[in-house]
Amino acid sequence: DQQVKQNSPSLSVQEGRISILNCDYTNSMFDYFLWYKKYPAEGPTFLISISSIKDKNEDGRFTVFLNKSAKHLSLHIVPSQPGDSAVYFCAASVGSGGYQKVTFGIGTKLQVIP
Amino acid sequence: NAGVTQTPKFRVLKTGQSMTLLCAQDMNHEYMYWYRQDPGMGLRLIHYSVGEGTTAKGEVPDGYNVSRLKKQNFLLGLESAAPSQTSVYFCASSRRRSSGTDAYGYTFGSGTRLTVV
């Protein structure tokens, strides 16, 4: 059972426009959500996170929105740049102290067209 | 600051051969993890460690063993490789998350691409 779902395998966006990557989850016990970015032949790098008690978190061009009632989160990139072309993984964490169990989605490949 | 270093980067094994994947981190992180990434499957946890001398099974542990004799190193072993273990393997590390604090992102290595023929 996939607890973290990224239903769009790929997304193409024009440079300068907004990129919206979506993620759905099923486990209401998740208390943190994270986004990772991965370039080919590299490991994923942590991008941004959000606590389940918040509905928005911003970091520069990246904003993550959380809708707990819908069990849905999204990552907005504004404006999109060619260097943002990568695979984006959504991840969800449970465990408030010590070890946190993290579940990853299968990723969405973003292509930003110059 | 190297972060997380994985060796080797590529390896081809014959079915039945054994090998060890090495992971080293220089951030003094308590926790370390081994993941595999397969097409359409995302990242799946193989084993993890919450401290020196301690390891635990993840989601897909069968066919793998691990050891963490030193805090900075986490080794993943394949005793008898099978074609189903063809994958990209990622090691990651993180700080221990204290109660009431934000979740910490993982720091990943660049991966080991393993092919078993």
mmCIF file of N, CA, C and O in Angstrom, chain A residues 52-97:
data_model
loop_
_atom_site.group_PDB
_atom_site.id
_atom_site.type_symbol
_atom_site.label_atom_id
_atom_site.label_comp_id
_atom_site.label_asym_id
_atom_site.label_seq_id
_atom_site.Cartn_x
_atom_site.Cartn_y
_atom_site.Cartn_z
ATOM 1 N N SER A 52 2.976 19.160 10.261
ATOM 2 C CA SER A 52 1.548 18.908 10.063
ATOM 3 C C SER A 52 0.668 19.941 10.764
ATOM 4 O O SER A 52 -0.534 20.000 10.510
ATOM 5 N N ILE A 53 1.265 20.759 11.628
ATOM 6 C CA ILE A 53 0.462 21.775 12.310
ATOM 7 C C ILE A 53 0.439 23.097 11.538
ATOM 8 O O ILE A 53 -0.196 24.059 11.954
ATOM 9 N N LYS A 54 1.145 23.124 10.416
ATOM 10 C CA LYS A 54 1.164 24.321 9.585
ATOM 11 C C LYS A 54 0.476 24.034 8.256
ATOM 12 O O LYS A 54 0.263 22.879 7.886
ATOM 13 N N ASP A 55 0.145 25.107 7.544
ATOM 14 C CA ASP A 55 -0.438 24.889 6.226
ATOM 15 C C ASP A 55 0.419 25.461 5.103
ATOM 16 O O ASP A 55 0.113 25.268 3.922
ATOM 17 N N LYS A 56 1.484 26.141 5.466
ATOM 18 C CA LYS A 56 2.341 26.746 4.453
ATOM 19 C C LYS A 56 3.739 26.951 5.010
ATOM 20 O O LYS A 56 3.912 27.316 6.173
ATOM 21 N N ASN A 57 4.728 26.717 4.147
ATOM 22 C CA ASN A 57 6.105 27.040 4.515
ATOM 23 C C ASN A 57 6.823 27.517 3.264
ATOM 24 O O ASN A 57 6.707 26.910 2.201
ATOM 25 N N GLU A 58 7.545 28.630 3.419
ATOM 26 C CA GLU A 58 8.202 29.254 2.277
ATOM 27 C C GLU A 58 9.702 29.287 2.454
ATOM 28 O O GLU A 58 10.206 29.531 3.558
ATOM 29 N N ASP A 59 10.410 29.113 1.351
ATOM 30 C CA ASP A 59 11.861 29.269 1.375
ATOM 31 C C ASP A 59 12.288 29.751 -0.002
ATOM 32 O O ASP A 59 12.471 28.954 -0.924
ATOM 33 N N GLY A 60 12.406 31.048 -0.126
ATOM 34 C CA GLY A 60 12.798 31.616 -1.411
ATOM 35 C C GLY A 60 11.747 31.350 -2.477
ATOM 36 O O GLY A 60 10.575 31.702 -2.320
ATOM 37 N N ARG A 61 12.160 30.716 -3.556
ATOM 38 C CA ARG A 61 11.219 30.439 -4.655
ATOM 39 C C ARG A 61 10.333 29.214 -4.389
ATOM 40 O O ARG A 61 9.445 28.928 -5.193
ATOM 41 N N PHE A 62 10.584 28.533 -3.301
ATOM 42 C CA PHE A 62 9.875 27.286 -3.012
ATOM 43 C C PHE A 62 8.877 27.482 -1.873
ATOM 44 O O PHE A 62 9.217 28.019 -0.822
ATOM 45 N N THR A 63 7.644 27.031 -2.107
ATOM 46 C CA THR A 63 6.605 27.078 -1.087
ATOM 47 C C THR A 63 5.911 25.734 -1.053
ATOM 48 O O THR A 63 5.558 25.192 -2.105
ATOM 49 N N VAL A 64 5.729 25.210 0.144
ATOM 50 C CA VAL A 64 4.976 23.974 0.284
ATOM 51 C C VAL A 64 3.679 24.287 1.002
ATOM 52 O O VAL A 64 3.656 25.028 1.992
ATOM 53 N N PHE A 65 2.595 23.752 0.469
ATOM 54 C CA PHE A 65 1.263 23.921 1.047
ATOM 55 C C PHE A 65 0.771 22.566 1.526
ATOM 56 O O PHE A 65 0.944 21.561 0.842
ATOM 57 N N LEU A 66 0.129 22.587 2.683
ATOM 58 C CA LEU A 66 -0.420 21.350 3.235
ATOM 59 C C LEU A 66 -1.906 21.514 3.489
ATOM 60 O O LEU A 66 -2.322 22.461 4.168
ATOM 61 N N ASN A 67 -2.692 20.587 2.979
ATOM 62 C CA ASN A 67 -4.133 20.542 3.228
ATOM 63 C C ASN A 67 -4.407 19.230 3.959
ATOM 64 O O ASN A 67 -4.538 18.179 3.335
ATOM 65 N N LYS A 68 -4.471 19.315 5.275
ATOM 66 C CA LYS A 68 -4.605 18.092 6.074
ATOM 67 C C LYS A 68 -5.931 17.395 5.855
ATOM 68 O O LYS A 68 -6.012 16.170 5.860
ATOM 69 N N SER A 69 -6.988 18.163 5.688
ATOM 70 C CA SER A 69 -8.305 17.539 5.526
ATOM 71 C C SER A 69 -8.359 16.719 4.240
ATOM 72 O O SER A 69 -9.005 15.673 4.186
ATOM 73 N N ALA A 70 -7.637 17.177 3.221
ATOM 74 C CA ALA A 70 -7.601 16.456 1.952
ATOM 75 C C ALA A 70 -6.435 15.490 1.872
ATOM 76 O O ALA A 70 -6.283 14.766 0.888
ATOM 77 N N LYS A 71 -5.568 15.506 2.882
ATOM 78 C CA LYS A 71 -4.357 14.695 2.892
ATOM 79 C C LYS A 71 -3.556 14.940 1.607
ATOM 80 O O LYS A 71 -3.201 14.007 0.867
ATOM 81 N N HIS A 72 -3.306 16.201 1.362
ATOM 82 C CA HIS A 72 -2.664 16.620 0.122
ATOM 83 C C HIS A 72 -1.653 17.711 0.401
ATOM 84 O O HIS A 72 -1.903 18.619 1.205
ATOM 85 N N LEU A 73 -0.497 17.604 -0.237
ATOM 86 C CA LEU A 73 0.452 18.706 -0.185
ATOM 87 C C LEU A 73 0.988 18.987 -1.573
ATOM 88 O O LEU A 73 0.907 18.137 -2.466
ATOM 89 N N SER A 74 1.451 20.208 -1.731
ATOM 90 C CA SER A 74 1.969 20.603 -3.031
ATOM 91 C C SER A 74 3.216 21.464 -2.839
ATOM 92 O O SER A 74 3.357 22.164 -1.834
ATOM 93 N N LEU A 75 4.081 21.401 -3.821
ATOM 94 C CA LEU A 75 5.289 22.218 -3.849
ATOM 95 C C LEU A 75 5.161 23.181 -5.021
ATOM 96 O O LEU A 75 4.950 22.748 -6.157
ATOM 97 N N HIS A 76 5.263 24.472 -4.724
ATOM 98 C CA HIS A 76 5.199 25.492 -5.757
ATOM 99 C C HIS A 76 6.595 26.077 -5.959
ATOM 100 O O HIS A 76 7.265 26.427 -4.978
ATOM 101 N N ILE A 77 6.984 26.200 -7.206
ATOM 102 C CA ILE A 77 8.270 26.805 -7.537
ATOM 103 C C ILE A 77 7.979 28.006 -8.430
ATOM 104 O O ILE A 77 7.429 27.861 -9.522
ATOM 105 N N VAL A 78 8.321 29.207 -7.908
ATOM 106 C CA VAL A 78 8.038 30.424 -8.659
ATOM 107 C C VAL A 78 9.203 31.400 -8.537
ATOM 108 O O VAL A 78 9.569 31.751 -7.406
ATOM 109 N N PRO A 79 9.775 31.916 -9.615
ATOM 110 C CA PRO A 79 9.553 31.429 -10.980
ATOM 111 C C PRO A 79 10.401 30.194 -11.254
ATOM 112 O O PRO A 79 11.468 30.020 -10.669
ATOM 113 N N SER A 80 9.958 29.347 -12.137
ATOM 114 C CA SER A 80 10.719 28.140 -12.468
ATOM 115 C C SER A 80 11.930 28.508 -13.318
ATOM 116 O O SER A 80 11.872 29.407 -14.172
ATOM 117 N N GLN A 81 13.028 27.795 -13.063
ATOM 118 C CA GLN A 81 14.264 28.027 -13.785
ATOM 119 C C GLN A 81 14.748 26.710 -14.385
ATOM 120 O O GLN A 81 14.459 25.639 -13.836
ATOM 121 N N PRO A 82 15.503 26.762 -15.479
ATOM 122 C CA PRO A 82 15.993 25.512 -16.086
ATOM 123 C C PRO A 82 16.751 24.630 -15.096
ATOM 124 O O PRO A 82 16.678 23.405 -15.171
ATOM 125 N N GLY A 83 17.458 25.230 -14.154
ATOM 126 C CA GLY A 83 18.196 24.464 -13.153
ATOM 127 C C GLY A 83 17.301 23.711 -12.180
ATOM 128 O O GLY A 83 17.781 22.871 -11.423
ATOM 129 N N ASP A 84 16.002 24.006 -12.225
ATOM 130 C CA ASP A 84 15.051 23.279 -11.370
ATOM 131 C C ASP A 84 14.674 21.935 -11.988
ATOM 132 O O ASP A 84 14.007 21.125 -11.343
ATOM 133 N N SER A 85 15.066 21.694 -13.211
ATOM 134 C CA SER A 85 14.755 20.425 -13.876
ATOM 135 C C SER A 85 15.418 19.281 -13.114
ATOM 136 O O SER A 85 16.644 19.212 -12.994
ATOM 137 N N ALA A 86 14.598 18.401 -12.567
ATOM 138 C CA ALA A 86 15.074 17.336 -11.690
ATOM 139 C C ALA A 86 13.885 16.443 -11.346
ATOM 140 O O ALA A 86 12.748 16.721 -11.738
ATOM 141 N N VAL A 87 14.153 15.382 -10.607
ATOM 142 C CA VAL A 87 13.077 14.568 -10.050
ATOM 143 C C VAL A 87 12.826 15.040 -8.626
ATOM 144 O O VAL A 87 13.774 15.219 -7.844
ATOM 145 N N TYR A 88 11.568 15.252 -8.296
ATOM 146 C CA TYR A 88 11.192 15.724 -6.969
ATOM 147 C C TYR A 88 10.458 14.617 -6.221
ATOM 148 O O TYR A 88 9.460 14.071 -6.708
ATOM 149 N N PHE A 89 10.982 14.299 -5.044
ATOM 150 C CA PHE A 89 10.370 13.278 -4.205
ATOM 151 C C PHE A 89 9.635 13.938 -3.044
ATOM 152 O O PHE A 89 10.189 14.790 -2.354
ATOM 153 N N CYS A 90 8.414 13.509 -2.836
ATOM 154 C CA CYS A 90 7.663 13.873 -1.659
ATOM 155 C C CYS A 90 7.935 12.801 -0.604
ATOM 156 O O CYS A 90 8.063 11.611 -0.936
ATOM 157 N N ALA A 91 8.049 13.196 0.656
ATOM 158 C CA ALA A 91 8.293 12.230 1.724
ATOM 159 C C ALA A 91 7.490 12.633 2.949
ATOM 160 O O ALA A 91 7.223 13.818 3.168
ATOM 161 N N ALA A 92 7.101 11.642 3.735
ATOM 162 C CA ALA A 92 6.330 11.905 4.945
ATOM 163 C C ALA A 92 6.948 11.156 6.114
ATOM 164 O O ALA A 92 7.431 10.031 5.951
ATOM 165 N N SER A 93 6.934 11.796 7.256
ATOM 166 C CA SER A 93 7.635 11.281 8.425
ATOM 167 C C SER A 93 6.677 11.112 9.600
ATOM 168 O O SER A 93 5.772 11.919 9.800
ATOM 169 N N VAL A 94 6.917 10.062 10.377
ATOM 170 C CA VAL A 94 6.157 9.872 11.611
ATOM 171 C C VAL A 94 7.128 9.473 12.701
ATOM 172 O O VAL A 94 8.045 8.696 12.465
ATOM 173 N N GLY A 95 6.946 10.023 13.905
ATOM 174 C CA GLY A 95 7.879 9.734 14.993
ATOM 175 C C GLY A 95 8.402 11.022 15.571
ATOM 176 O O GLY A 95 9.221 11.692 14.962
ATOM 177 N N SER A 96 7.934 11.399 16.742
ATOM 178 C CA SER A 96 8.243 12.719 17.281
ATOM 179 C C SER A 96 9.565 12.762 18.029
ATOM 180 O O SER A 96 10.093 13.810 18.288
ATOM 181 N N GLY A 97 10.105 11.642 18.369
ATOM 182 C CA GLY A 97 11.379 11.635 19.069
ATOM 183 C C GLY A 97 12.182 10.437 18.643
ATOM 184 O O GLY A 97 11.640 9.375 18.414
#
